[in-house]
CSV table of C-alpha atoms in Angstrom, one decimal:
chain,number,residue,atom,x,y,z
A,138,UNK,CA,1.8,-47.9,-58.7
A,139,UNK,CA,-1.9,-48.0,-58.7
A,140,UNK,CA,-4.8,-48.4,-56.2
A,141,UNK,CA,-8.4,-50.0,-55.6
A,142,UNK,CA,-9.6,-49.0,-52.3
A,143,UNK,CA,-12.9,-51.8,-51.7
A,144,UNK,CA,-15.8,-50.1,-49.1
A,145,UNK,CA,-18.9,-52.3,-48.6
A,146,UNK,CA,-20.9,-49.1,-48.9
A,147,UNK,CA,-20.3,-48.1,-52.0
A,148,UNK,CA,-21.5,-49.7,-55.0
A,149,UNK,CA,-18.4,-49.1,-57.4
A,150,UNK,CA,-16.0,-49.8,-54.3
A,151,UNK,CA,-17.6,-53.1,-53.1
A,152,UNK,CA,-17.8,-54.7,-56.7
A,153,UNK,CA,-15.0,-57.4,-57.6
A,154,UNK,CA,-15.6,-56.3,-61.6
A,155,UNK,CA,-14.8,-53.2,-60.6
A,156,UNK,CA,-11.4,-54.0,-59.4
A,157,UNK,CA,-10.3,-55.7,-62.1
A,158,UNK,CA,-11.3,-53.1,-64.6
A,159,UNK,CA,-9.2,-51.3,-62.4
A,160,UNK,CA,-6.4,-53.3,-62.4
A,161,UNK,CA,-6.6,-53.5,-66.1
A,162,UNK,CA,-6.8,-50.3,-66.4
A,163,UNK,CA,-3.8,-49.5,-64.5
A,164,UNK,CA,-1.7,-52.3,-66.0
A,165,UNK,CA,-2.7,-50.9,-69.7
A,166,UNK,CA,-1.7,-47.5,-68.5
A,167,UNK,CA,2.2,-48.6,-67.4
A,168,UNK,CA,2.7,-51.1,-70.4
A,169,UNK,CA,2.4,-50.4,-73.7
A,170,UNK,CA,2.2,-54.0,-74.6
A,171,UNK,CA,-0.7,-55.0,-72.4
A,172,UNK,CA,-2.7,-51.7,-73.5
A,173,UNK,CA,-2.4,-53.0,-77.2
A,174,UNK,CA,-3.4,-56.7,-76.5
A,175,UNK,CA,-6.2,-55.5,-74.1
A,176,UNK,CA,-7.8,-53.0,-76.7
A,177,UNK,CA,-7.5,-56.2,-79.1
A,178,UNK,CA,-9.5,-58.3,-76.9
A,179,UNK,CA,-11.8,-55.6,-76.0
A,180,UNK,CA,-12.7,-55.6,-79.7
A,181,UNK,CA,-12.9,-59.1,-79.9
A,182,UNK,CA,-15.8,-59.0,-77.2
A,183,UNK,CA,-17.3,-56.2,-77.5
A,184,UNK,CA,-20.3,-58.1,-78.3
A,185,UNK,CA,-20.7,-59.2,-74.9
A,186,UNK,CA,-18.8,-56.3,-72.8
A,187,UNK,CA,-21.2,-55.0,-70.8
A,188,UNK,CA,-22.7,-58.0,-69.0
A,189,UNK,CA,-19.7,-59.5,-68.6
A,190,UNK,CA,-19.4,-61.6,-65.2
A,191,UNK,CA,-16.1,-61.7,-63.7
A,192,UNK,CA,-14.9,-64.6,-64.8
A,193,UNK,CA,-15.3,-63.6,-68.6
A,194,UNK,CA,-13.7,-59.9,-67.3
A,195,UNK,CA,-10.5,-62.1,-66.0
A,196,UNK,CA,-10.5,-63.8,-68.9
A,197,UNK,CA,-10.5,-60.4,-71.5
A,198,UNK,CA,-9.1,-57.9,-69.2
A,199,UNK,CA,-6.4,-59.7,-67.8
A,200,UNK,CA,-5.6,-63.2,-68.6
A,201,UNK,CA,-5.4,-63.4,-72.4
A,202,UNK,CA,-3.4,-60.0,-72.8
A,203,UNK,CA,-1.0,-61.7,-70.4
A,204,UNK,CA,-0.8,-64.5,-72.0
A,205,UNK,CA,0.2,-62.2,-75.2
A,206,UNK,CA,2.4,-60.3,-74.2
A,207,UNK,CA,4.5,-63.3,-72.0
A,208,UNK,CA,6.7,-63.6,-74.4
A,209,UNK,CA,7.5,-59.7,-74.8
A,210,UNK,CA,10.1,-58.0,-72.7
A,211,UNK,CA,9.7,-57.4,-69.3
A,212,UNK,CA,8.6,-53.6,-68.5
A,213,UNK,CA,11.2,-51.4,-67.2
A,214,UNK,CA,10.5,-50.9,-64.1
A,215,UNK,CA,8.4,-53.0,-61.6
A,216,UNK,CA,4.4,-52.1,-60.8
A,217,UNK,CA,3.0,-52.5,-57.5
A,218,UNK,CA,-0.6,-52.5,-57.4
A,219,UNK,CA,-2.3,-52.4,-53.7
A,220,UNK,CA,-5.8,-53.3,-52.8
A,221,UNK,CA,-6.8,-52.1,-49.3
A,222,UNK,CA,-9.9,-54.0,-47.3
A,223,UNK,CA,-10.4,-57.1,-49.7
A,224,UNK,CA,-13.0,-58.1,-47.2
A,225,UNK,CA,-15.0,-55.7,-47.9
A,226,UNK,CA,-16.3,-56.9,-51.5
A,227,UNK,CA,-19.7,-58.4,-51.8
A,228,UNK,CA,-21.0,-61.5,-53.3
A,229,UNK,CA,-19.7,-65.2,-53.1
A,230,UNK,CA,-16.8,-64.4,-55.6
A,231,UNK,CA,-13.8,-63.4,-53.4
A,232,UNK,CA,-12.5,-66.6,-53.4
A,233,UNK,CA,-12.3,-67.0,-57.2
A,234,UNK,CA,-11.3,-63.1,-57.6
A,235,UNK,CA,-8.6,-64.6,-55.3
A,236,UNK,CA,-7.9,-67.2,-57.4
A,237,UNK,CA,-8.0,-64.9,-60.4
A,238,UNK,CA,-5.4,-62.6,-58.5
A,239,UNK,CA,-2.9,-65.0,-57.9
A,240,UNK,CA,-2.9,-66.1,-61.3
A,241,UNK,CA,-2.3,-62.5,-62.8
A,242,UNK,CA,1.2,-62.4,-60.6
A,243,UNK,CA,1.9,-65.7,-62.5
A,244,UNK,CA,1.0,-64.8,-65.7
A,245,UNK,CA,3.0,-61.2,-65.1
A,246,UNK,CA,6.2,-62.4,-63.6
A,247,UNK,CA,8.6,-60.9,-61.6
A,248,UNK,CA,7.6,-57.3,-62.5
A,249,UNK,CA,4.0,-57.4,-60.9
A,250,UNK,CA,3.9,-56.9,-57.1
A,251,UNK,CA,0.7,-57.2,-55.5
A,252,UNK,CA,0.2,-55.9,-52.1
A,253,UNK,CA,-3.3,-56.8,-50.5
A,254,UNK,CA,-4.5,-55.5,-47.0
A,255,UNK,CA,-7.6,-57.9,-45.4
A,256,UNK,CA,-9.1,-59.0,-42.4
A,257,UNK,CA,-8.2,-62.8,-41.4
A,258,UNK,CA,-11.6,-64.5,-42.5
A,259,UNK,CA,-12.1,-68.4,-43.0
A,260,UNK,CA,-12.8,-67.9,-46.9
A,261,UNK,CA,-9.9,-65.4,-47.6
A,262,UNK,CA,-7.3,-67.4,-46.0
A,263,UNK,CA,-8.0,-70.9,-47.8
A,264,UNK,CA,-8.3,-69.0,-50.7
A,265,UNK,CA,-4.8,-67.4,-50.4
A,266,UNK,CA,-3.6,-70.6,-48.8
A,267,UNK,CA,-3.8,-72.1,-52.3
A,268,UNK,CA,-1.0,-69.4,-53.9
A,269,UNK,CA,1.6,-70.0,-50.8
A,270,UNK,CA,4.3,-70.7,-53.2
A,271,UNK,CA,3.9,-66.9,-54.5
A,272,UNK,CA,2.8,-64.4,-51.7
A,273,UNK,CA,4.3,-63.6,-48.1
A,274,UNK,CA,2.0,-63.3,-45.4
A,275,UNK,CA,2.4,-60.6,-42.8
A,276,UNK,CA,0.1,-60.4,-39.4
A,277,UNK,CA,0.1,-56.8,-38.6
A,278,UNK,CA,-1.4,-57.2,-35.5
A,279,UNK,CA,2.0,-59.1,-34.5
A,280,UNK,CA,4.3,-56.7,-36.0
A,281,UNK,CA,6.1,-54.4,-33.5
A,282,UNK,CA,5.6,-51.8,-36.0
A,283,UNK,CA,2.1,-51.4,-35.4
A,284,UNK,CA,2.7,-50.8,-31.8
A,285,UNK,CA,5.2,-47.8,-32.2
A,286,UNK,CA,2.8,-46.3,-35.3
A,287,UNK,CA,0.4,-46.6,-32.7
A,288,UNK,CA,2.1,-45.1,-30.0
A,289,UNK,CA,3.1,-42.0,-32.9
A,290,UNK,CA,-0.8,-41.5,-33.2
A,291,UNK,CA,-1.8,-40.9,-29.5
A,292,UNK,CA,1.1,-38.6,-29.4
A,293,UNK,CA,0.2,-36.9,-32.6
A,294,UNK,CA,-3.4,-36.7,-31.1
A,295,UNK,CA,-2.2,-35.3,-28.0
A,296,UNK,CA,-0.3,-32.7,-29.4
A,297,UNK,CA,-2.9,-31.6,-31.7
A,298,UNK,CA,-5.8,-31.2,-29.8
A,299,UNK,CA,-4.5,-30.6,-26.2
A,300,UNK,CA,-5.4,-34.0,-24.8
A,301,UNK,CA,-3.1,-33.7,-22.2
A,302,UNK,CA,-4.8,-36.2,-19.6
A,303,UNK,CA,-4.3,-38.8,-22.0
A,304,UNK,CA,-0.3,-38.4,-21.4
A,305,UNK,CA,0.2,-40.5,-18.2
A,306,UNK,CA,-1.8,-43.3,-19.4
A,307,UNK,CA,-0.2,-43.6,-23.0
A,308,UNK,CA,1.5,-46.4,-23.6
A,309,UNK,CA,-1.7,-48.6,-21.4
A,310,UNK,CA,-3.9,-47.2,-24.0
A,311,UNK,CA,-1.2,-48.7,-26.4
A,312,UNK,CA,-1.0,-52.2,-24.9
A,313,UNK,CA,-4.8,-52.1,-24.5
A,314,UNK,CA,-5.0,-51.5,-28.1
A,315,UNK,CA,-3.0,-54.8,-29.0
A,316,UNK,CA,-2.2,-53.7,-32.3
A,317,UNK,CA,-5.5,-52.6,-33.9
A,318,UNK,CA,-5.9,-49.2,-34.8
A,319,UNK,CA,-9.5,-48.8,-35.0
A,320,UNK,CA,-9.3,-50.1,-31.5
A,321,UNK,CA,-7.2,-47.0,-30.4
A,322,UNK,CA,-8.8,-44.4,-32.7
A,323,UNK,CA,-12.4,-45.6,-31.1
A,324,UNK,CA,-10.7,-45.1,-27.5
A,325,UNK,CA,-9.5,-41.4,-27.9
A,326,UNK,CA,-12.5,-40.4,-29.3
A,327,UNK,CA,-14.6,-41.9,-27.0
A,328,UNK,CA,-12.6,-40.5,-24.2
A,329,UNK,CA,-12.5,-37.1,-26.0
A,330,UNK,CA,-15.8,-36.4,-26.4
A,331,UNK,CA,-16.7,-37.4,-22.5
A,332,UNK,CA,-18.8,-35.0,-21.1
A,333,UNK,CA,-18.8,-36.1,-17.4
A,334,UNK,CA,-17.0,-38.7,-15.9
A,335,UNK,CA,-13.8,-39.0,-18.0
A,336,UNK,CA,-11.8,-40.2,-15.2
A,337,UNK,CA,-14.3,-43.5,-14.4
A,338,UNK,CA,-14.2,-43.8,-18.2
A,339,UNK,CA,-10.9,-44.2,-18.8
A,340,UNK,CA,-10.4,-47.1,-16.1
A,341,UNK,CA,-13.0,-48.9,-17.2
A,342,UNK,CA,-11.3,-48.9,-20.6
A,343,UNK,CA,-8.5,-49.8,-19.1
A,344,UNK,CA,-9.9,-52.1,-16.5
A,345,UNK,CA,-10.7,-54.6,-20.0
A,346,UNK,CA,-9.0,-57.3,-20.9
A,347,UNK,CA,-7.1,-57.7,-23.6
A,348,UNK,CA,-8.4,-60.7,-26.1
A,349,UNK,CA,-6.4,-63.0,-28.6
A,350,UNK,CA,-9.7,-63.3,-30.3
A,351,UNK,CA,-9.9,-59.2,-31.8
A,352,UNK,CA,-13.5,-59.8,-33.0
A,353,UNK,CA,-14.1,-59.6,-29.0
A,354,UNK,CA,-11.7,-57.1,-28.5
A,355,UNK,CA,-13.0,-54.7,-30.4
A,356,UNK,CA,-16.7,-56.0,-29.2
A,357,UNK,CA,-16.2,-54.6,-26.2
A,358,UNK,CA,-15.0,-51.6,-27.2
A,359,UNK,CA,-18.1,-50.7,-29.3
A,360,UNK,CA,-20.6,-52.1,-26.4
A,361,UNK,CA,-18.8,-49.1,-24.0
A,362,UNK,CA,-19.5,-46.4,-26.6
A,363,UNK,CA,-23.1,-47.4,-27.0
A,364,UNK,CA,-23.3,-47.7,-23.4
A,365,UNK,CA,-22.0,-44.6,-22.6
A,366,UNK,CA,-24.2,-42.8,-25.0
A,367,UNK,CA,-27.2,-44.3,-24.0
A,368,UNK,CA,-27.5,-43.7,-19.8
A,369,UNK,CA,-31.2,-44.6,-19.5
A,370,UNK,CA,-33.7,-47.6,-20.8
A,371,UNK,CA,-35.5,-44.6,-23.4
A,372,UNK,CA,-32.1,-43.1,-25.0
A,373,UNK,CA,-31.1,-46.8,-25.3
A,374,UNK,CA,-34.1,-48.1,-27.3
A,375,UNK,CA,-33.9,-45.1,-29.4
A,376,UNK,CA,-30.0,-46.2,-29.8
A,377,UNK,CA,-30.8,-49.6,-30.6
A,378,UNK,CA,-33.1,-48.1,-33.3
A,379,UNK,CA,-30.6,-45.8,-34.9
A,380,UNK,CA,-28.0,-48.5,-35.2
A,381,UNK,CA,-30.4,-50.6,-36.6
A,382,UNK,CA,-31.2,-48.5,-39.6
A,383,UNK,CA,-27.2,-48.0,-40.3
A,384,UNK,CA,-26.9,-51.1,-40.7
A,385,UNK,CA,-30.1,-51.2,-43.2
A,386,UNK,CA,-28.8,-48.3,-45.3
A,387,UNK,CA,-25.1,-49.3,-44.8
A,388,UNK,CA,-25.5,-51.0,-48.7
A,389,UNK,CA,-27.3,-47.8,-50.0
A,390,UNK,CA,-25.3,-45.2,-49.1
A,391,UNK,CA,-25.6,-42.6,-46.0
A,392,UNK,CA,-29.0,-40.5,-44.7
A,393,UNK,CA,-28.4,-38.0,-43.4
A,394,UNK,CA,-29.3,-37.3,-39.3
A,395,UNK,CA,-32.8,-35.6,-40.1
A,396,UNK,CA,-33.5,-38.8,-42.8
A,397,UNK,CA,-32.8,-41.4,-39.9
A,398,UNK,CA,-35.3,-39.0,-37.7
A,399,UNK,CA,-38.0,-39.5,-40.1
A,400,UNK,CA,-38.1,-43.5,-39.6
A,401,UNK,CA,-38.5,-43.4,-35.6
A,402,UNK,CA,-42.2,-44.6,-34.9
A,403,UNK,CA,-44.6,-41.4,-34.6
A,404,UNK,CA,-45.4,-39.7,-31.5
A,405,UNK,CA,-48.8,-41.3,-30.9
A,406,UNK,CA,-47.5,-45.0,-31.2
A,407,UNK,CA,-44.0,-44.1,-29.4
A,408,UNK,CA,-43.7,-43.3,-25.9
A,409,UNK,CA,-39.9,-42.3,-26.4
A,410,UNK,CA,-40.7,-39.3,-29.1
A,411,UNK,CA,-37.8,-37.2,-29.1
A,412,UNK,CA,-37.8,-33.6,-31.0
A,413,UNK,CA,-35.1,-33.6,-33.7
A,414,UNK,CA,-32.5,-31.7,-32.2
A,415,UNK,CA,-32.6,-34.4,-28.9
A,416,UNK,CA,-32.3,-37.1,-31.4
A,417,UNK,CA,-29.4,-35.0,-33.4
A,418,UNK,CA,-27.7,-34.6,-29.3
A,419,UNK,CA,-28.2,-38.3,-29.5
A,420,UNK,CA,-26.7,-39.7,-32.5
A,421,UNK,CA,-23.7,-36.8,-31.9
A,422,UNK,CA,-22.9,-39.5,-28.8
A,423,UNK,CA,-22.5,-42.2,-30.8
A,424,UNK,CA,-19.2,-40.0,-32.8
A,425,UNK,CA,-16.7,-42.8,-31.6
A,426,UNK,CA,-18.3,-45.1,-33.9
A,427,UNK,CA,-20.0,-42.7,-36.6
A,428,UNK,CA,-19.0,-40.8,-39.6
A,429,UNK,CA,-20.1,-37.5,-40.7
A,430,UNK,CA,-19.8,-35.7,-44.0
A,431,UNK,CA,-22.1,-33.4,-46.2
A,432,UNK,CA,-22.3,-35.2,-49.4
A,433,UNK,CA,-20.2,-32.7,-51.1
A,434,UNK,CA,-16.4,-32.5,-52.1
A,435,UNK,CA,-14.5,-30.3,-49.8
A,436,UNK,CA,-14.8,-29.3,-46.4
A,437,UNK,CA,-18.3,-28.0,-46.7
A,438,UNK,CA,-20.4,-27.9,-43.3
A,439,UNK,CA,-23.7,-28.3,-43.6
A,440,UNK,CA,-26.5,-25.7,-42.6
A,441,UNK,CA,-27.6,-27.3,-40.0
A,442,UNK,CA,-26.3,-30.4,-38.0
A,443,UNK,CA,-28.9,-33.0,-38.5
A,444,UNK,CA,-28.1,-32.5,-42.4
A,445,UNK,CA,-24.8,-34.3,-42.1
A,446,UNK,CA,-24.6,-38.0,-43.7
A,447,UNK,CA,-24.0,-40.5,-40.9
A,448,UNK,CA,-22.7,-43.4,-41.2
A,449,UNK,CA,-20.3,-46.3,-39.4
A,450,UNK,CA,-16.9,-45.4,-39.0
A,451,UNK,CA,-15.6,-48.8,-39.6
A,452,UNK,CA,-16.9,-52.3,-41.0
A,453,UNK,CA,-16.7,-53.8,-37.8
A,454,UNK,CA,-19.2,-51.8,-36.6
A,455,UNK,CA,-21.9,-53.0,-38.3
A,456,UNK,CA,-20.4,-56.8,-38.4
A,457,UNK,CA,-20.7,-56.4,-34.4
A,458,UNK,CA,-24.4,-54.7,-34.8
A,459,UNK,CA,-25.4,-57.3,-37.2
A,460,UNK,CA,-24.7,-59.9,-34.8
A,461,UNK,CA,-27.8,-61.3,-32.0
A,462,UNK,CA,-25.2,-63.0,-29.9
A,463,UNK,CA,-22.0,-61.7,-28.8
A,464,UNK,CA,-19.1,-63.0,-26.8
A,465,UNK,CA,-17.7,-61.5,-23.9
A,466,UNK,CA,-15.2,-61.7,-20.6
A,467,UNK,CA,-17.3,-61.6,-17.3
A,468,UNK,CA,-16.2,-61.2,-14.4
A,469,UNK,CA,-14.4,-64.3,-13.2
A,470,UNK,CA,-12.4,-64.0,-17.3
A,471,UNK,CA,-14.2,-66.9,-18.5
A,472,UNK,CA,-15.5,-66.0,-21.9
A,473,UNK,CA,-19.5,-66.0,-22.1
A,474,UNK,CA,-22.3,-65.7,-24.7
A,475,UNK,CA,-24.8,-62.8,-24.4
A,476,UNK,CA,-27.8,-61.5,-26.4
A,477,UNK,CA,-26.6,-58.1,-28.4
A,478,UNK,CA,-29.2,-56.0,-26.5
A,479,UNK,CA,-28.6,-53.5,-29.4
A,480,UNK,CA,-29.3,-55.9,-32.3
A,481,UNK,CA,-32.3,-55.6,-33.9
A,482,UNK,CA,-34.8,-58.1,-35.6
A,483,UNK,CA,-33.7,-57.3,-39.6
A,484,UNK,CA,-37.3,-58.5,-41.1
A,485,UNK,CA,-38.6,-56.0,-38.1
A,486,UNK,CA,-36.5,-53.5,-38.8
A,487,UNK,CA,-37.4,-53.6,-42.5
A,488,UNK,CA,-41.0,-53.9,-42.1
A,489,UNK,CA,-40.8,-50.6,-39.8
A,490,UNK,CA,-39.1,-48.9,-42.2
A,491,UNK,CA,-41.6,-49.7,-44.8
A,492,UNK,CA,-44.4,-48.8,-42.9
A,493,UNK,CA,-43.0,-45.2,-42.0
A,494,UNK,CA,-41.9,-44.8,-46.1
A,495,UNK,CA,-46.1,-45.1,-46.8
A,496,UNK,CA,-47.0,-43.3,-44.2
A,497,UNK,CA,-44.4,-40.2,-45.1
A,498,UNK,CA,-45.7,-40.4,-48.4
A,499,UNK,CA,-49.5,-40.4,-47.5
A,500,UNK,CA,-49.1,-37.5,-44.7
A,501,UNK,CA,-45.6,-35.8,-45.2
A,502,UNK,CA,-44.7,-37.4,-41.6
A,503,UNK,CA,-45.2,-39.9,-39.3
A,504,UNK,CA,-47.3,-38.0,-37.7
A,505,UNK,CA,-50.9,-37.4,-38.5
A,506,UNK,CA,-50.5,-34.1,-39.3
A,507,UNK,CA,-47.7,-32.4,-41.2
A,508,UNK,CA,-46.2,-29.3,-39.0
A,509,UNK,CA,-48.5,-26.7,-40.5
A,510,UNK,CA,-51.6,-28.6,-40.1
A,511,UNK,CA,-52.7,-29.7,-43.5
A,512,UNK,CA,-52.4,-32.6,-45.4
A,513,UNK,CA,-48.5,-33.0,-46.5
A,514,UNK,CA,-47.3,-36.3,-48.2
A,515,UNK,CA,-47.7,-36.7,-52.0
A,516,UNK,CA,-50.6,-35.2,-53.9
A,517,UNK,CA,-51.6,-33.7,-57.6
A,518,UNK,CA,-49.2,-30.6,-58.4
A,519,UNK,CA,-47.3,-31.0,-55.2
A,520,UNK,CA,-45.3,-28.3,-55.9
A,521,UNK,CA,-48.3,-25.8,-57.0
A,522,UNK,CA,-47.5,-24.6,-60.3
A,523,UNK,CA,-49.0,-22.4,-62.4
A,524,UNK,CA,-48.6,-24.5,-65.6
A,525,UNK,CA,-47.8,-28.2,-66.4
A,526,UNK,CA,-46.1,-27.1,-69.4
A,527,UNK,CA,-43.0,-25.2,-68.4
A,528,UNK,CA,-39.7,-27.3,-68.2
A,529,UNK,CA,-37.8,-26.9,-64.8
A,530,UNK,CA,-35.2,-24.6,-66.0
A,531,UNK,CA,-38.0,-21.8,-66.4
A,532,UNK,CA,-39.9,-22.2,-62.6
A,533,UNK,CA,-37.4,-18.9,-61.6
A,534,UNK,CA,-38.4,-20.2,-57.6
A,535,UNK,CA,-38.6,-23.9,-57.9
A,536,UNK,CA,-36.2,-24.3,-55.4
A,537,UNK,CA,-38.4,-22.7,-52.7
A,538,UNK,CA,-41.4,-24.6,-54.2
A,539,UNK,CA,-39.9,-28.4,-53.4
């Protein structure tokens, strides 16, 4: 078997290219047929190899060693090859990568299985649409599977961290959850980390209604944790601001809590200044819908809590962030269009960010002043060496000097 896990917010994950070299890859590793005529057509092209767009990659990395090796005999055994979050690939070329996909399974024969996990957009489905003679479709939001794995989580939750109010109420939560499991991960962990007020919480969870459409479903969901994190008109501008710059870095890769800081408008042009440490309380808040790490491999924990990367937990986060209008259930369970009081203008947003990068680098802050009173931001030897002419490796403190 192999794998290609796709993640908008990674470069090498969100690239179609990328997943067919890995494909190839894993094909050329299981047959020694396909490795042969690959290598061959590698060396045919190697003129052109590196600026390769993906259909020439189809064509050399797949397609024509396939076509060699059609005639050969069959590999022994069968080769699944899963690709988790299709969605989640950039650019205009799904469809064709799509196209390319199905063709690969045709080419290959009965001893390629692909498996391929993705959201139910427009573009994906008339592209798959076009290879319903060779693929099986499965909704897993209709498949009573989902339910009892769901079910298996809460209790697994439960039993592992003590969540023992969550018992009477867990198979609501389950029905509530209608088969999504970012739904139900969202709602334990909102309910978790309630301070005050779990009980009112929880029914107005479960007070929602349940929606065919799941785009509103989990709407909803995410407009309760930002809600509940921000209780007054200042903690929810700031809110609104923070969300607004995960979804600007949400192509670039993760800040971490004290780089998001930096951005917010200085103290003499914002009336809602908040030291670091409330902003850190803040964005902690918002751990429903957020992911921490350090950056590093392993379980390191960083040295203080605003160094940890943040970013969305899931893709729909920012989908629902990115949006200025939103639907909704009111009251009477008609289904109504609202402004996304936490959407933020993008070219705004931008043009901030901009404006507080220049401004970092002409003061070292936002502020006037740096924090010891002199003039931070870049300048001429910044690090005060004694000589231009020594090579890092030989500054025995230039560690403590950046």
């Amino acid at each position: 078997t192999g794998a290609f896990f796709c993640k908008r917010d990674e470069v090498d994950r969100r690239s179609p290219i990328c997943l067919l070299n890995a494909l190839a890859f894993h094909l050329a590793a299981m047959c020694p047929d396909f490795r042969s005529e690959l290598l061959q057509s590698l060396e045919d092209k190697r003129d052109i190899l590196v600026n390769m767009d993906v259909t020439t990659r189809f064509d050399a990395l797949l397609k024509q060693p396939l076509l060699a090796i059609k005639k050969a005999a069959s590999p022994n055994a069968p080769f699944i090859f899963i690709i988790d979050a299709l969605d989640e690939l950039e650019g205009l070329e799904i469809a064709n990568l799509i196209q390319y996909l199905l063709e690969v399974v045709v080419l290959a024969g009965p001893w390629l299985k692909l498996i391929v996990t993705s959201r139910d957009l427009p573009h994906i489905r008339k592209a798959m649409d076009y290879g319903n003679t060779i693929h099986i479709e499965r909704d897993l939001f209709k498949d009573d599977d989902a339910k009892s794995d769901i079910r298996l989580y809460v209790l697994h939750r439960i039993e592992l961290e003590d969540l023992d109010y969550l018992v009477p109420i867990v198979d609501r939560l389950v029905d509530k959850a209608d088969g999504l499991f970012i739904w139900i991960r969202t709602a334990v962990e909102l309910i978790k980390d309630a301070e005050e007020g779990r009980d009112t919480l929880i029914q107005s969870i479960l007070d929602k209604s349940v929606f065919d459409d799941k785009e509103m479903q989990m709407t909803a969901m995410y407009m309760t944790v930002l809600e509940s994190a921000s209780k007054s008109k200042e903690a929810k501008a700031v809110v609104q601001m923070i969300v607004g710059l995960l979804v600007a870095t949400s192509g670039t890769g993760p800040l971490p809590i004290s780089g998001l800081y930096v951005f917010l408008p200085p103290r003499r042009k914002n009336e809602l200044w908040l030291s670091l440490s409330e902003f850190t309380s803040l964005v902690k808040k918002m751990r429903p819908v957020l992911k921490f790490s350090t950056g590093h491999e392993g379980n390191l924990t960083p040295a203080r809590p605003d160094q940890s990367l943040v970013q969305a937990y899931h893709l729909s986060f920012i989908d629902f962030i990115m949006k200025e209008t939103i639907s909704f259930e009111d009251v009477d369970g008609k289904n109504v269009t609202r402004h996304n009081e936490f959407w933020t203008d993008p070219v705004a947003l931008h043009r901030d960010m901009a404006a507080g990068c220049f401004e970092i680098m002409a003061s070292g802050s936002r502020d006037t002043k740096d924090e010891e009173g002199g003039k931070g931001g870049l300048r001429f030897n910044i690090c005060s060496l004694e000589s231009s002419c020594k090579t890092n490796k030989d500054v025995d403190d230039l560690l403590l000097r950046i």
